[in-house]
Short mmCIF file of N, CA and C and ligand atoms in Angstrom, two decimals:
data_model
loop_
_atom_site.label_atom_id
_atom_site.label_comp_id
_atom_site.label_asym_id
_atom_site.label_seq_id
_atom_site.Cartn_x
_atom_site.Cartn_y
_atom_site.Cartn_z
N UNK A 5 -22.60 -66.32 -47.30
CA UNK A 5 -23.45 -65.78 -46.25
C UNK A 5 -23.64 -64.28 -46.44
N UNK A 6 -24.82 -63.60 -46.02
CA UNK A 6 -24.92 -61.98 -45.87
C UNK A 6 -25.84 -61.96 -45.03
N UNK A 7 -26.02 -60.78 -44.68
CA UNK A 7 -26.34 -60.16 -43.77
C UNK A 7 -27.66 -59.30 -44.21
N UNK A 8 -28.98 -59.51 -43.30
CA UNK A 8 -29.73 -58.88 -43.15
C UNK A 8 -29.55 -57.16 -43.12
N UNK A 9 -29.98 -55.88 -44.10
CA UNK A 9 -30.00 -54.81 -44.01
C UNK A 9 -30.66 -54.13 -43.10
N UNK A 10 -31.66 -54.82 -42.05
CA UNK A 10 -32.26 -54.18 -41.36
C UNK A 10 -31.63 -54.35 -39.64
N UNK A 11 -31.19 -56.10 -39.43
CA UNK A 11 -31.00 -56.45 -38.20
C UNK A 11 -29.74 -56.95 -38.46
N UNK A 12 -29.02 -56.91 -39.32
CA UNK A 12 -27.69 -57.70 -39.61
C UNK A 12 -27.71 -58.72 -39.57
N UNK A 13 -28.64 -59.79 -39.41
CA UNK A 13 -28.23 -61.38 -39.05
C UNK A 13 -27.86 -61.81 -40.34
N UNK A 14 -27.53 -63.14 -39.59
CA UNK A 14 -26.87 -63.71 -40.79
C UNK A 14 -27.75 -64.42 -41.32
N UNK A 15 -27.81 -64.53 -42.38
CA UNK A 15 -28.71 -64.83 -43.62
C UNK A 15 -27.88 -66.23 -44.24
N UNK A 16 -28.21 -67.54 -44.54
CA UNK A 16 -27.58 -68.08 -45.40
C UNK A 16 -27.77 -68.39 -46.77
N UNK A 17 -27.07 -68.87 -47.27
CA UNK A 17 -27.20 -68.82 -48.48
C UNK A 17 -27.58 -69.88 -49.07
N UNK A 18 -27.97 -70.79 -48.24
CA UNK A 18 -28.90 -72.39 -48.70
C UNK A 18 -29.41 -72.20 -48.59
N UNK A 19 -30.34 -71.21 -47.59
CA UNK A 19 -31.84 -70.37 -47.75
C UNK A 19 -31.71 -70.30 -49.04
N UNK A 20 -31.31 -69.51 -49.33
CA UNK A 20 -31.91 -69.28 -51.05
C UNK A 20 -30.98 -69.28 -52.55
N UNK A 21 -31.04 -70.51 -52.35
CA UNK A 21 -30.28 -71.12 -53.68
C UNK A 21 -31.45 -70.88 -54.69
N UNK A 22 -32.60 -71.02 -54.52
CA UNK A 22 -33.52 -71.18 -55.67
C UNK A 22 -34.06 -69.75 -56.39
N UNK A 23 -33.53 -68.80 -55.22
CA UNK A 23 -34.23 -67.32 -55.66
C UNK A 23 -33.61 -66.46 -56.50
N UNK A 24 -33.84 -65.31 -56.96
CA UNK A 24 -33.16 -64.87 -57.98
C UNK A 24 -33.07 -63.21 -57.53
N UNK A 25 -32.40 -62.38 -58.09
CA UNK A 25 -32.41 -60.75 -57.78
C UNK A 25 -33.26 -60.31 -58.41
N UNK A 26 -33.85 -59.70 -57.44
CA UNK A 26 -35.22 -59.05 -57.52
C UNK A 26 -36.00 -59.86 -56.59
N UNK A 27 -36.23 -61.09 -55.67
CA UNK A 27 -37.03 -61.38 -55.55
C UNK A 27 -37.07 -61.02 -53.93
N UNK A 28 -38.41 -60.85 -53.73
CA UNK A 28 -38.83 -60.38 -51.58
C UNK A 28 -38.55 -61.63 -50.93
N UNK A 29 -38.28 -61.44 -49.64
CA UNK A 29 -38.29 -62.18 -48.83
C UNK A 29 -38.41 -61.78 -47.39
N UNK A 30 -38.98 -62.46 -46.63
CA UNK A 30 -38.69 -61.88 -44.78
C UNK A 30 -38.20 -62.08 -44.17
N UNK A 31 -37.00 -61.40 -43.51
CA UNK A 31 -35.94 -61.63 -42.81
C UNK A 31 -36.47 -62.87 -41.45
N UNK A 32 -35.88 -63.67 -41.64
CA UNK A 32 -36.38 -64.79 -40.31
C UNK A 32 -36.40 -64.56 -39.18
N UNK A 33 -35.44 -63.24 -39.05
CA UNK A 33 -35.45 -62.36 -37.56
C UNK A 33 -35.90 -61.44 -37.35
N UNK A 34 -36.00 -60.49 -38.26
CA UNK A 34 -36.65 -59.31 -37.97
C UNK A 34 -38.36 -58.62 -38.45
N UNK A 35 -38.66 -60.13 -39.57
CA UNK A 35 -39.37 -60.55 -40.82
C UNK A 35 -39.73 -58.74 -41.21
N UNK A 36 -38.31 -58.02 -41.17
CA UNK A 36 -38.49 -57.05 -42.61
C UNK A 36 -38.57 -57.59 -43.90
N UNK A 37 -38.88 -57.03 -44.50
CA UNK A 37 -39.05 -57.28 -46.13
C UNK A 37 -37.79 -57.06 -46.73
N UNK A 38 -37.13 -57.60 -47.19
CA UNK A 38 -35.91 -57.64 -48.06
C UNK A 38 -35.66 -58.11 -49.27
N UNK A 39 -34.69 -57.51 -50.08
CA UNK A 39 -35.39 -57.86 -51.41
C UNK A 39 -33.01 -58.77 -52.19
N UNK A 40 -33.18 -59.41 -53.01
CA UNK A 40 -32.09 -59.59 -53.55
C UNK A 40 -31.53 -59.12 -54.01
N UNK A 41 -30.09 -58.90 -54.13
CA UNK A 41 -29.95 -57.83 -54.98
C UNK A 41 -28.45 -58.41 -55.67
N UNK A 42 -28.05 -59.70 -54.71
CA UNK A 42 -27.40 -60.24 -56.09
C UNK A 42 -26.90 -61.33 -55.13
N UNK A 43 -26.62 -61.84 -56.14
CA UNK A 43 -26.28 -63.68 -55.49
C UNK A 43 -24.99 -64.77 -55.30
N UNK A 44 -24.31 -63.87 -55.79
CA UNK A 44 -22.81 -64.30 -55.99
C UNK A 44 -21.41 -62.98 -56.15
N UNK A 45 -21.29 -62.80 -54.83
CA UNK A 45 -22.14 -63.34 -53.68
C UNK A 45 -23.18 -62.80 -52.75
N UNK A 46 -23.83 -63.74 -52.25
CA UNK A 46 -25.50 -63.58 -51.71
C UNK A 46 -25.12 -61.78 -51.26
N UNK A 47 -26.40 -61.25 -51.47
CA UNK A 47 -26.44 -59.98 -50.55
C UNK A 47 -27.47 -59.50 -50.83
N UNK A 48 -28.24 -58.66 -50.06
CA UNK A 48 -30.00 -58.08 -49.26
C UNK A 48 -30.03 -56.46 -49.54
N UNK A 49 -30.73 -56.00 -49.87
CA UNK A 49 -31.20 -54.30 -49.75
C UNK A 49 -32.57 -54.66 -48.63
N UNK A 50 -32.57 -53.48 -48.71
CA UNK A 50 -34.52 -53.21 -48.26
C UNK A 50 -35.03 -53.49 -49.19
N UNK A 51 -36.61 -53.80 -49.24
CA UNK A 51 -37.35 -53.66 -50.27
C UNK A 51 -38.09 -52.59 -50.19
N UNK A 52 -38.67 -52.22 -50.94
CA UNK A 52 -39.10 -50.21 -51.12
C UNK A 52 -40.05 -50.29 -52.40
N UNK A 53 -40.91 -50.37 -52.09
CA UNK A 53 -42.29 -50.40 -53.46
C UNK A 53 -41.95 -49.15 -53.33
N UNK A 54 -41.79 -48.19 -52.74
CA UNK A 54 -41.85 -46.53 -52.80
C UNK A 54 -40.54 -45.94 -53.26
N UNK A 55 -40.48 -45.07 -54.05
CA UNK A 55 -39.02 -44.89 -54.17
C UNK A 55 -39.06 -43.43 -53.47
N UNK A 56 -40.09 -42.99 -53.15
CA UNK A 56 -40.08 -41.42 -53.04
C UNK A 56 -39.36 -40.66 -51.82
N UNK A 57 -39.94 -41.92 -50.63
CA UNK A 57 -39.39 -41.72 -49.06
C UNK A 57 -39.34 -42.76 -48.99
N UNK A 58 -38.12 -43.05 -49.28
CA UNK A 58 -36.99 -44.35 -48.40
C UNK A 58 -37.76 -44.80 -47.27
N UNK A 59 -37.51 -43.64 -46.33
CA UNK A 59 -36.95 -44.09 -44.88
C UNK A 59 -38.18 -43.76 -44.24
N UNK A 60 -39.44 -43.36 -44.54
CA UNK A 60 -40.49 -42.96 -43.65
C UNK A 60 -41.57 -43.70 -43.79
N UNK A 61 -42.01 -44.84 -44.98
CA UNK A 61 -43.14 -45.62 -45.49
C UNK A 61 -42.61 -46.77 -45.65
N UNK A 62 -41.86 -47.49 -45.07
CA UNK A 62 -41.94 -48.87 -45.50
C UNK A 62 -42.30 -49.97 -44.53
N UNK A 63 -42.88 -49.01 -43.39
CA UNK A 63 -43.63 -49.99 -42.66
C UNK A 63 -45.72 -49.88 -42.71
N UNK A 64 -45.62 -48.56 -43.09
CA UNK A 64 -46.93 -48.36 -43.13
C UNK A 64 -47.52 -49.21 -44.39
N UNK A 65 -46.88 -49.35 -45.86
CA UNK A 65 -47.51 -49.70 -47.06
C UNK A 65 -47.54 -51.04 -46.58
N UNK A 66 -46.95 -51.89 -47.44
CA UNK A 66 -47.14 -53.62 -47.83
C UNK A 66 -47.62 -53.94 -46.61
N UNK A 67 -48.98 -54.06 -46.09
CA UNK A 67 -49.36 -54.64 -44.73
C UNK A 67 -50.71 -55.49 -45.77
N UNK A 68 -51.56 -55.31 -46.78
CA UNK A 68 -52.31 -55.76 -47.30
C UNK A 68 -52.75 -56.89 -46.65
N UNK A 69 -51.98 -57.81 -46.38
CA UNK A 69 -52.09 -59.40 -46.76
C UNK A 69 -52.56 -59.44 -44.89
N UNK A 70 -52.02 -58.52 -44.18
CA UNK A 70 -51.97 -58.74 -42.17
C UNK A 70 -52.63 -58.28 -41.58
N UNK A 71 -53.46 -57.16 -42.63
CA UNK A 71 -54.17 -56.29 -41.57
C UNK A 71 -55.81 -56.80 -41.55
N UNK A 72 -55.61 -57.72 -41.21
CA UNK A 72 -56.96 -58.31 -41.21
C UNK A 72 -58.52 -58.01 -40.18
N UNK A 73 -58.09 -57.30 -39.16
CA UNK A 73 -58.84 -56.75 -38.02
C UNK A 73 -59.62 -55.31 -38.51
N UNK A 74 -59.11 -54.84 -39.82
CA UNK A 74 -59.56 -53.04 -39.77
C UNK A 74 -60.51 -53.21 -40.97
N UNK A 75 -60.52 -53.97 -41.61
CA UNK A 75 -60.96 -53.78 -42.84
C UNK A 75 -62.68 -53.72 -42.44
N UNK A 76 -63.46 -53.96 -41.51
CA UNK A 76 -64.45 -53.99 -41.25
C UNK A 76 -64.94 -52.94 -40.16
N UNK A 77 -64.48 -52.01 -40.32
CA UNK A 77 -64.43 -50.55 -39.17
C UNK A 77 -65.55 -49.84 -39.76
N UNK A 78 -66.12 -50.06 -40.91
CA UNK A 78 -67.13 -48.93 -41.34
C UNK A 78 -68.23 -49.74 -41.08
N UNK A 79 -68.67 -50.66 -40.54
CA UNK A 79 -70.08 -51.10 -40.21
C UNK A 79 -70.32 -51.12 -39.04
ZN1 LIG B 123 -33.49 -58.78 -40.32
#
């Protein structure tokens, strides 16, 4: 078992038998982005496309796929 880096929950580890380090995922509770970082045994970082500022962009970037309402603001 481990623990979510953002909300602490507990995370199990039959969730993700199939995944590997390195790979994203969304916390089921907090659905931060979390990434693997090793598997035996299981355990979570943040995930951070940015390396520059940690702690100030990782909610503004990876929205691509959600922000579906803005993309049509210039007409
Ligand atoms: Zn969480």
């Amino acid at each position: 078992m481990a623990n979510c880096p953002a909300c602490e929950a507990e995370l199990l580890d039959d969730d993700y038998t199939d995944m590997e380090v390195g790979d994203q995922v969304d916390c089921p509770e907090c659905e931060e982005l979390i990434q693997i970082s090793g598997l035996s045994p299981l355990d979570f970082e943040l995930a951070s496309d940015d390396e520059d500022d940690e702690d100030d962009e990782d909610e503004v970037h990876d929205l691509d796929d959600e922000e579906e309402d803005e993309e049509d603001l210039d007409q």
